[in-house]
XYZ file of C-alpha atoms in Angstrom:
689
model
C -61.901 67.547 44.252
C -63.135 64.405 46.464
C -61.612 61.433 44.767
C -62.561 59.452 46.170
C -65.778 60.594 45.183
C -64.164 61.314 41.253
C -62.850 57.398 41.504
C -63.966 54.365 43.273
C -62.051 52.318 41.759
C -58.864 54.537 44.074
C -58.084 51.520 46.207
C -57.489 48.940 43.609
C -55.452 51.479 41.334
C -52.916 52.067 45.145
C -53.109 48.828 46.124
C -51.704 48.009 41.888
C -49.661 50.203 42.104
C -48.121 48.831 45.936
C -47.973 45.062 43.320
C -46.271 47.195 40.346
C -43.377 48.011 43.249
C -43.117 45.144 45.374
C -42.364 43.148 42.024
C -39.767 45.872 40.669
C -38.153 46.406 44.118
C -38.054 42.224 44.535
C -36.733 41.750 40.971
C -33.693 44.688 41.617
C -33.378 42.634 44.674
C -33.201 39.286 43.589
C -30.557 40.679 40.377
C -28.752 43.363 42.262
C -27.711 40.689 45.304
C -26.839 38.060 42.830
C -24.320 40.362 40.542
C -23.355 41.524 43.558
C -22.043 38.156 45.217
C -20.575 37.817 42.014
C -18.325 41.101 41.832
C -16.767 41.013 45.875
C -15.811 37.216 44.280
C -12.992 37.997 44.619
C -12.351 41.191 46.864
C -14.309 44.159 45.890
C -12.382 47.539 44.436
C -13.408 50.821 44.127
C -13.573 50.005 40.040
C -15.987 46.662 40.737
C -17.668 48.960 43.351
C -18.728 51.602 41.099
C -19.374 49.076 38.788
C -22.245 47.366 40.251
C -23.695 51.202 41.401
C -23.626 52.062 37.987
C -25.788 48.586 37.196
C -28.513 49.207 40.064
C -28.790 53.207 38.490
C -28.751 50.912 34.212
C -31.197 48.494 35.048
C -34.095 49.919 37.665
C -35.887 51.564 34.407
C -35.659 47.571 32.240
C -36.947 46.453 35.494
C -39.961 48.788 35.544
C -40.282 48.183 31.252
C -40.093 44.351 32.040
C -43.291 44.015 34.593
C -45.392 47.287 32.919
C -45.319 44.510 29.954
C -45.461 41.249 31.380
C -48.357 42.114 33.760
C -49.922 44.458 30.297
C -49.542 40.956 28.495
C -51.898 38.761 31.269
C -54.113 41.547 31.217
C -54.812 41.835 27.034
C -54.641 37.735 27.574
C -57.438 37.880 30.365
C -59.444 40.147 27.872
C -58.484 43.519 29.083
C -59.140 45.725 31.807
C -62.495 46.554 33.701
C -61.291 49.855 35.054
C -59.543 50.782 30.973
C -61.634 54.074 30.075
C -62.538 53.040 26.504
C -64.781 50.654 28.782
C -67.528 53.380 28.859
C -67.352 53.833 24.954
C -69.517 50.403 25.129
C -72.311 52.649 24.487
C -71.894 55.027 20.861
C -72.680 58.603 21.123
C -75.881 59.648 20.278
C -76.241 61.545 17.352
C -79.021 64.275 18.579
C -75.820 64.655 21.688
C -75.431 68.539 21.824
C -71.870 68.536 22.728
C -70.248 72.197 23.312
C -67.773 72.720 20.649
C -64.165 71.273 20.282
C -60.931 72.981 18.761
C -58.918 71.303 16.853
C -55.306 73.425 17.051
C -52.457 72.737 14.741
C -49.508 74.615 15.631
C -47.292 74.698 13.522
C -43.429 75.558 13.040
C -41.992 76.521 9.332
C -44.051 73.239 8.605
C -44.244 72.420 4.971
C -48.025 73.480 3.738
C -48.305 70.633 1.204
C -48.028 67.326 4.550
C -50.256 69.728 7.204
C -53.087 70.917 5.503
C -53.128 67.416 3.660
C -53.387 65.297 7.044
C -56.335 68.782 8.030
C -58.709 67.571 5.169
C -58.273 63.750 5.861
C -59.090 64.221 9.182
C -61.906 67.052 8.187
C -62.958 64.718 6.001
C -63.241 61.896 8.372
C -64.875 63.544 10.903
C -67.648 64.801 8.400
C -68.411 61.337 7.321
C -69.353 60.816 10.951
C -72.364 62.908 11.253
C -70.023 65.175 14.879
C -69.414 67.808 12.871
C -70.627 70.982 13.870
C -69.422 70.140 16.934
C -65.426 70.907 15.981
C -63.813 74.558 13.982
C -60.237 73.937 13.334
C -57.778 76.068 14.184
C -54.522 76.250 12.345
C -52.134 78.458 14.723
C -48.256 79.202 13.093
C -45.430 80.440 14.691
C -43.724 79.882 10.970
C -41.274 82.296 10.870
C -39.632 81.869 7.131
C -41.715 83.570 4.961
C -41.600 81.666 2.005
C -43.629 79.327 4.161
C -45.348 81.062 5.269
C -47.411 82.312 2.608
C -47.129 79.209 0.972
C -49.226 78.380 4.377
C -51.475 80.842 3.262
C -52.354 79.694 -0.232
C -52.547 76.086 0.988
C -54.792 77.936 3.635
C -56.950 78.946 1.452
C -57.691 76.026 -1.107
C -58.187 74.676 2.681
C -61.578 76.644 2.602
C -62.522 76.842 -0.455
C -62.225 72.540 -0.545
C -64.650 71.880 2.223
C -68.185 72.119 3.415
C -67.979 74.355 6.385
C -64.686 76.800 6.046
C -65.877 78.914 8.633
C -65.397 76.660 10.938
C -61.112 77.040 9.798
C -59.186 80.035 11.462
C -55.327 80.777 11.415
C -53.102 82.833 12.712
C -49.652 83.426 12.041
C -47.860 85.156 15.485
C -45.182 88.062 15.046
C -43.442 86.999 18.063
C -42.714 83.037 18.743
C -42.322 83.896 22.393
C -42.009 80.276 24.786
C -42.406 78.116 21.200
C -44.879 75.895 21.028
C -46.107 76.348 24.851
C -46.270 80.411 24.023
C -48.317 79.400 20.505
C -50.540 77.415 22.962
C -51.194 79.668 25.942
C -52.016 82.302 23.207
C -54.550 80.456 21.549
C -56.531 79.781 25.007
C -55.887 83.408 25.923
C -57.612 84.377 23.164
C -60.087 81.839 22.173
C -59.750 79.422 25.177
C -63.746 80.930 26.338
C -64.509 80.086 23.306
C -64.513 76.039 23.942
C -64.502 73.968 26.569
C -62.174 71.306 25.300
C -59.186 71.845 22.701
C -57.568 68.461 21.220
C -53.945 69.451 20.991
C -52.331 67.918 16.816
C -48.734 68.184 16.520
C -48.034 69.005 12.379
C -47.792 65.627 10.934
C -51.318 64.205 13.456
C -53.694 62.421 11.717
C -57.660 61.431 13.720
C -60.021 59.623 11.800
C -63.326 61.714 12.323
C -64.282 58.399 14.908
C -61.320 58.726 16.976
C -62.030 62.597 17.547
C -65.786 62.052 18.456
C -64.739 58.987 21.075
C -62.211 61.753 22.701
C -64.691 64.275 23.556
C -67.315 61.513 24.069
C -64.812 60.433 27.230
C -64.607 64.175 28.371
C -68.329 63.936 28.510
C -68.721 61.433 30.364
C -65.616 61.267 33.452
C -65.988 65.009 34.294
C -63.515 64.980 36.460
C -61.119 64.089 33.069
C -58.245 66.781 32.244
C -56.452 65.439 29.779
C -56.716 61.873 28.203
C -54.265 60.875 25.736
C -54.586 59.121 22.343
C -52.133 56.698 21.602
C -50.816 57.914 18.367
C -49.264 54.763 15.997
C -46.861 55.762 13.148
C -47.381 55.087 9.413
C -46.249 56.507 6.408
C -42.761 55.684 6.456
C -41.086 54.263 3.497
C -37.387 53.890 4.277
C -35.756 50.710 5.715
C -35.439 52.829 9.044
C -38.682 54.408 9.365
C -40.923 51.442 8.808
C -38.446 48.957 10.805
C -39.823 52.271 13.677
C -43.697 51.662 12.422
C -43.518 47.675 12.916
C -42.275 48.032 16.672
C -44.711 50.662 17.812
C -47.657 48.693 16.396
C -45.934 45.240 17.746
C -44.952 45.851 20.670
C -46.818 49.368 22.510
C -50.415 47.148 23.005
C -49.029 45.497 26.233
C -47.061 48.623 27.366
C -49.979 50.716 26.937
C -51.339 48.739 28.726
C -49.244 47.997 31.344
C -48.978 51.475 31.965
C -52.396 51.838 32.617
C -52.506 48.736 35.320
C -50.032 50.511 37.359
C -50.550 55.294 36.183
C -54.876 54.592 37.018
C -55.528 58.058 36.534
C -51.414 60.172 36.606
C -51.230 58.943 32.970
C -48.591 61.172 30.939
C -49.499 63.846 28.315
C -47.504 63.389 24.669
C -47.612 66.744 23.498
C -50.302 66.109 20.929
C -52.998 63.568 19.697
C -54.597 64.262 22.875
C -58.239 66.244 24.193
C -57.553 68.614 26.932
C -59.931 70.483 29.033
C -59.354 74.209 28.512
C -60.428 76.407 31.512
C -58.308 74.370 34.738
C -55.479 73.580 32.068
C -55.636 77.594 31.893
C -55.898 77.930 35.562
C -53.020 75.234 36.397
C -50.809 74.673 33.983
C -48.573 77.793 33.566
C -45.373 76.352 33.386
C -42.662 78.039 35.202
C -39.186 79.669 33.720
C -36.230 78.110 35.375
C -33.995 80.442 37.075
C -30.129 80.402 34.345
C -28.988 80.330 32.064
C -30.655 77.834 28.324
C -29.912 74.770 27.841
C -31.124 73.925 31.714
C -33.042 76.994 32.435
C -35.731 79.451 30.195
C -37.968 77.959 29.160
C -39.162 74.518 29.628
C -38.974 72.140 25.810
C -41.135 68.999 27.424
C -43.748 71.044 28.145
C -46.027 67.713 28.312
C -44.803 65.909 31.118
C -45.045 68.765 33.316
C -48.244 70.454 32.101
C -50.540 66.388 32.330
C -48.448 66.947 36.336
C -49.466 70.031 37.480
C -52.858 68.413 36.029
C -53.025 66.057 38.316
C -51.236 68.002 41.202
C -54.311 70.123 40.740
C -57.435 67.420 41.616
C -57.865 66.527 37.650
C -56.770 62.530 36.392
C -54.875 62.553 32.735
C -55.670 59.312 31.053
C -53.734 57.149 28.538
C -56.756 55.763 26.450
C -54.841 52.547 25.549
C -57.519 51.514 23.399
C -58.941 53.785 21.476
C -57.746 54.499 17.670
C -57.212 55.664 14.985
C -54.588 58.241 16.034
C -51.288 58.585 14.177
C -47.795 60.186 13.510
C -45.245 59.776 11.939
C -41.574 59.084 12.479
C -38.242 60.515 11.891
C -36.762 58.352 8.756
C -33.160 58.111 9.454
C -31.021 57.224 12.885
C -29.652 60.942 12.118
C -32.780 62.404 11.722
C -33.995 60.753 14.558
C -31.058 61.935 16.872
C -32.025 64.927 15.729
C -35.248 64.659 17.117
C -33.894 63.016 20.680
C -31.181 66.310 20.904
C -34.244 68.309 21.910
C -36.530 65.828 23.302
C -32.994 64.994 25.167
C -33.322 68.878 27.195
C -36.426 69.668 27.769
C -36.791 66.034 29.700
C -32.720 67.259 31.413
C -34.930 70.104 32.431
C -36.736 67.610 34.490
C -34.842 66.939 36.557
C -35.014 70.344 38.489
C -38.842 70.067 38.618
C -38.860 66.413 41.339
C -39.733 68.317 44.461
C -42.181 71.059 43.094
C -44.990 70.002 46.133
C -47.895 68.354 45.654
C -46.995 66.068 42.442
C -48.462 63.092 42.326
C -45.577 59.852 42.214
C -46.420 58.859 39.866
C -46.159 61.800 37.874
C -42.762 62.562 39.340
C -41.593 59.220 38.316
C -42.876 59.876 34.250
C -40.581 62.464 35.201
C -36.777 60.335 36.357
C -38.412 58.243 33.893
C -37.552 60.599 31.964
C -34.844 61.888 32.599
C -33.135 58.532 32.856
C -33.940 58.432 28.740
C -31.014 60.614 28.221
C -28.957 60.079 32.098
C -29.250 55.934 30.735
C -26.497 56.352 27.861
C -23.912 58.240 29.807
C -23.896 55.824 32.646
C -24.073 53.134 29.814
C -20.846 53.921 28.539
C -19.120 54.727 31.636
C -20.335 51.420 33.017
C -18.623 49.696 30.134
C -15.328 51.674 29.775
C -14.721 50.784 34.259
C -15.767 47.335 33.356
C -12.763 47.310 30.247
C -10.172 49.180 32.298
C -10.958 46.229 34.878
C -11.059 43.582 32.856
C -7.675 44.634 31.951
C -6.486 45.157 35.558
C -7.447 41.313 36.437
C -6.531 39.915 32.409
C -2.822 41.228 33.244
C -2.005 42.207 36.728
C -1.667 38.628 38.978
C -3.943 37.109 41.030
C -1.937 37.729 45.144
C -1.853 34.601 46.249
C -0.270 34.883 49.311
C -2.018 38.764 50.698
C -0.094 40.548 52.890
C 0.242 39.682 56.145
C 0.292 35.893 57.909
C -1.427 33.538 55.742
C -0.700 29.624 56.195
C -2.335 29.448 52.563
C -2.958 30.920 49.138
C -6.265 32.643 48.340
C -7.203 31.277 44.870
C -8.914 32.813 42.525
C -12.717 31.457 41.873
C -13.522 31.209 38.435
C -16.855 34.090 38.048
C -17.729 32.952 34.218
C -20.852 30.683 34.764
C -22.104 33.372 37.393
C -21.498 36.822 34.514
C -23.508 33.838 32.537
C -25.829 34.216 34.208
C -26.466 36.849 35.441
C -25.874 38.272 31.554
C -29.156 35.450 30.849
C -31.208 37.393 32.992
C -30.562 40.493 32.341
C -31.756 40.110 28.189
C -34.702 37.691 29.668
C -35.773 41.774 30.933
C -34.961 43.308 27.429
C -36.607 40.548 25.194
C -39.380 38.994 27.237
C -41.650 42.031 26.021
C -41.549 41.457 22.581
C -41.732 37.915 23.291
C -44.557 38.550 25.090
C -46.271 40.881 22.717
C -45.468 37.951 19.736
C -47.288 35.557 21.808
C -50.985 37.834 21.906
C -50.254 38.674 18.227
C -49.563 35.201 17.183
C -52.515 34.672 19.757
C -55.109 35.748 17.252
C -55.648 34.341 13.836
C -56.648 38.536 13.284
C -53.642 40.203 14.253
C -51.619 37.568 12.611
C -52.470 37.932 8.928
C -52.686 42.467 9.486
C -48.420 41.565 10.419
C -48.962 39.538 7.446
C -48.917 35.664 8.645
C -46.918 33.911 11.460
C -43.503 33.527 10.055
C -43.994 36.579 8.669
C -44.238 38.244 11.714
C -41.518 36.577 14.107
C -39.084 37.062 11.121
C -39.696 40.746 11.358
C -39.806 40.846 15.133
C -35.918 38.451 14.741
C -34.652 41.327 12.101
C -36.196 44.384 14.414
C -33.946 42.346 17.135
C -31.004 42.365 15.782
C -30.899 44.924 13.884
C -32.159 47.510 17.190
C -28.612 46.646 18.901
C -26.948 47.184 16.123
C -28.581 50.914 16.159
C -28.105 50.984 20.050
C -24.078 51.287 20.607
C -24.220 54.163 17.910
C -27.915 56.069 19.034
C -26.449 55.673 22.708
C -22.992 57.474 21.645
C -25.135 60.277 20.169
C -27.226 60.916 23.115
C -23.954 61.116 25.627
C -22.458 63.802 23.270
C -25.751 65.231 23.581
C -26.015 64.572 27.797
C -22.749 65.845 28.306
C -23.157 68.859 25.878
C -26.049 69.771 27.970
C -24.644 69.745 31.048
C -21.531 72.146 29.590
C -24.021 74.730 28.942
C -24.761 73.912 24.765
C -28.590 75.052 23.935
C -30.009 73.731 20.760
C -31.377 75.459 17.679
C -35.353 74.957 17.698
C -36.230 74.107 14.227
C -38.469 72.565 12.364
C -38.266 68.286 12.464
C -37.389 66.393 9.189
C -40.900 64.863 8.143
C -40.264 63.887 4.660
C -37.684 60.563 3.124
C -34.159 62.102 2.836
C -31.673 58.840 3.182
C -28.806 59.431 4.451
C -25.923 60.160 2.196
C -22.380 57.627 2.588
C -20.416 61.610 3.871
C -23.106 62.826 5.948
C -23.176 59.082 7.932
C -19.099 59.333 7.562
C -19.098 63.401 8.981
C -21.200 62.291 11.441
C -20.375 58.279 12.956
C -16.860 58.669 12.388
C -15.986 59.264 16.195
C -18.273 56.700 17.500
C -16.673 54.289 15.026
C -12.888 55.555 15.967
C -13.808 55.095 19.311
C -15.121 51.034 17.922
C -11.666 50.315 16.637
C -9.229 51.641 19.213
C -11.987 49.762 22.351
C -11.398 46.275 19.471
C -7.873 46.569 19.129
C -7.332 47.288 23.456
C -9.334 44.323 23.945
C -7.314 42.208 21.251
C -4.788 42.337 22.852
C -5.018 43.464 26.713
C -8.324 40.487 27.423
C -9.502 38.655 24.530
C -11.947 36.485 25.913
C -13.829 40.003 27.420
C -13.796 40.985 23.386
C -16.420 38.657 23.121
C -18.294 40.311 25.874
C -19.065 43.053 24.283
C -18.186 42.335 20.769
C -22.620 42.816 20.813
C -21.777 46.590 21.188
C -18.459 47.024 19.352
C -20.297 45.512 16.276
C -22.988 48.282 16.067
C -19.530 50.656 16.818
C -17.960 49.242 13.751
C -21.150 49.564 11.430
C -22.609 53.001 12.482
C -21.364 54.265 9.070
C -23.228 51.988 6.699
C -25.885 50.847 9.378
C -27.011 54.613 9.192
C -26.492 54.662 5.755
C -28.709 51.460 4.490
C -31.361 52.051 7.149
C -31.461 55.483 5.520
C -32.420 54.309 1.913
C -36.476 53.887 0.492
C -35.287 50.840 -1.829
C -34.605 49.035 1.152
C -37.264 49.752 3.161
C -39.547 49.345 -0.194
C -37.335 45.858 -0.482
C -38.796 44.591 2.480
C -42.555 46.060 1.963
C -42.376 43.111 -0.975
C -41.467 40.405 1.085
C -43.673 40.842 3.777
C -40.934 42.406 7.048
C -42.192 45.199 8.982
C -45.001 44.595 7.611
C -48.286 46.962 10.054
C -51.892 46.245 10.129
C -52.281 50.059 8.495
C -50.591 48.734 5.396
C -51.945 45.397 5.279
C -55.439 46.950 5.269
C -54.873 50.532 4.219
C -57.923 52.874 6.132
C -59.493 55.188 4.215
C -58.752 58.907 6.535
C -54.998 57.646 4.646
C -56.479 56.989 1.532
C -57.289 60.398 1.800
C -54.086 61.448 2.586
C -52.401 60.202 0.249
C -54.631 61.210 -2.625
C -54.001 65.140 -0.843
C -50.763 64.779 -1.381
C -50.499 63.582 -5.022
C -53.035 66.800 -5.437
C -51.156 69.362 -2.922
C -47.879 68.347 -5.324
C -48.464 69.749 -8.284
C -50.620 73.004 -7.064
C -48.884 76.574 -7.744
C -47.989 77.053 -4.164
C -46.114 73.907 -3.223
C -44.127 75.181 -5.544
C -40.625 76.892 -3.639
C -40.767 80.432 -4.615
C -39.608 83.929 -3.500
C -42.681 85.286 -0.502
C -42.293 88.391 -1.284
C -41.772 88.324 -4.955
C -44.613 86.651 -4.333
C -46.666 88.458 -2.872
C -45.996 91.903 -5.583
C -46.011 89.812 -8.398
C -49.594 87.571 -7.956
C -52.592 89.832 -7.118
C -54.226 86.824 -5.346
C -51.797 85.982 -3.501
C -51.180 89.641 -2.034
C -54.828 89.962 -0.919
C -55.291 86.728 0.517
C -52.403 87.551 2.914
C -53.301 91.447 2.979
C -56.407 89.843 4.516
C -54.752 87.566 7.071
C -51.836 89.114 7.835
C -52.088 91.762 11.351
C -51.197 93.960 8.961
C -53.264 97.366 11.662
C -50.503 97.379 14.317
C -49.813 100.685 15.330
C -46.200 101.322 13.643
C -43.235 103.080 16.192
C -41.103 105.950 14.492
C -38.104 103.635 15.076
C -40.035 101.408 13.267
C -40.812 103.915 10.699
C -37.374 104.132 9.305
C -36.261 101.076 9.898
C -39.020 99.615 7.397
C -37.760 102.900 5.060
C -34.870 101.580 4.976
C -35.347 98.218 4.076
C -37.930 99.572 1.265
C -34.377 101.363 0.056
C -32.209 99.082 1.036
C -34.461 97.227 -1.919
C -34.515 100.152 -4.274
C -31.442 100.187 -4.631
C -30.105 96.180 -4.178
C -32.698 94.060 -5.364
C -34.766 91.302 -3.040
C -31.644 88.828 -2.898
C -30.152 91.783 -0.688
C -33.099 91.025 1.732
C -32.582 88.523 4.064
C -35.501 85.876 5.142
C -35.832 88.230 8.261
C -35.746 91.046 7.144
C -38.537 90.560 4.490
C -41.085 89.284 6.680
C -40.602 92.145 8.511
C -41.725 94.255 5.053
C -44.027 91.545 4.494
C -45.723 92.401 7.868
C -46.746 95.806 7.122
C -49.161 96.473 4.595
C -48.166 99.955 4.405
C -43.993 98.894 3.254
C -46.435 96.349 0.892
C -47.880 99.097 -1.138
C -44.962 101.847 -1.266
C -43.159 97.902 -2.143
C -45.356 98.020 -5.089
C -44.735 101.682 -6.106
C -41.298 100.473 -6.482
C -41.801 97.679 -8.836
C -44.210 100.012 -10.807
C -41.277 102.599 -11.686
C -39.179 99.581 -12.156
C -35.630 100.238 -11.384
C -33.748 97.543 -13.638
C -32.112 96.473 -10.059
C -35.520 95.263 -8.773
C -36.824 93.666 -12.413
C -33.476 92.003 -12.537
C -33.866 90.800 -9.581
C -37.540 89.691 -9.836
């Protein structure tokens, strides 16, 4: 594809990228030179050299983030970016538009059906209000392996279809084999249904999007035929724990200048985040098939963090990938506690570490390579940071314990005096603090400038107090999170694989025993480190005190931040308020209503799946109508199912594993055989049921 035809502003994007690189390189040069000067003042040694190298590596993503935020701030302050994709939405989609039908695909894996279908219902109703419902169809692509959740999904689907105006637009299937996880799920949909649609909008299990957002995504694709993927940035909502509300607030308060800054320099080589995005199906099928990495997991096999790679492959094929930074109406949910956040981070860590093996693939756009590098560094930075602190501690103790060599070896008439570098260290510390904190201050200035934005965050005073409180809390949580990430990285490099489980999307609160179990190593490290510094290098202790405080407070911080009561207290006092809490959008009100209604439904209650199918003819009829029960069976499978039926007859339902129940539920003939056994009512079956 000819880029000069597709994007007349390409030269401006290149100039922007060169300007961005120059800013980052200049900052690295200035700060790096100052650091080197300080370290060499009293003589370099291997420890100081290692500190300098590690510092430069860790400084690079901080500088990139800083200038991204600064450029985003400048662009927003001046009224916005003339090259921003959503500027083309100044004219709304015509009501008589004749668009191709778009598939809204929702991959789920052992997720709570109550939340999944409540979100779908809210999205469906919002879309129906736009008048563009005839251009969309919904697909629930289930990879659910837990039989109880599977049957609840099916019953939730039936109720969903019965409650909407056009149930023929809603499709569901459950995959028997979860090949290649989410990527395989999407790939199977594309292979089976892709030819029917021009676009698909990918949801996560907790995604929710307004009808206007869905329509605008299709409108953007229709107006930009060179676009392969358009990402709508999702804003987090619906969290009530203190940790969840702080994460929500941070995204709402700080993300706008970062998103604008990203758009300033990445142009049409943006990232895809795996959900809340629209994809042009045909080029996705042709160009975005993921390779299998050689070697065993965790660094080999299927690629877990597929989204970065799919965006890179789409861009390599000549299609643009855009971030619609100004598009609103796209939502998701964040983990409710530090421990659940770390559990999600563990999977992302493994997926991002795999990207290191893809950096040298031919033909990738430089910006996509940079995205992959930053993705790797998002996790590799944690052990490198811990290593730098360890080396700095050793060097600090060494300088405190060893006398300064005033008369080095060799003839010398005059002593070499030790030069204090404390002033230089303070200036370097302040420089790093500015790089880290400036984005938050600039975000605060952007919101303070606009009266409506200030009010949406609870007013200027509450907004400033929320930023200060979030900054202090995030500073204390950062060391323990870095400790956990270091553990993840080391485990991955040692070959420890991850179990692919559903995410915690509820409001689970961390118990004291759970916090102690997860954080005692970090706490012990903090105690030992503090005692060592106080004994050998007291001055260094105060330099390290923010980090040490995070380790020492890991257990109580993890417990307290997971409390819904503290989140409610903060909300009542106007802290960490988000615009969606100040004035709740109608789609979130619908979601809240559907969650309340669904919780009282009989199908929402936990119950053994096989027992439910055998005991309720309505559930059984629904299940048999949806399940793929007509696959041919070889002799080995017939014997296997007969053995499960015999096990059920003699030992009851409780003796069957979830996998065995799933195998029986997938076979209509087996279900009929079990029904006959229930009719005979043998004592053990009756007792089990």
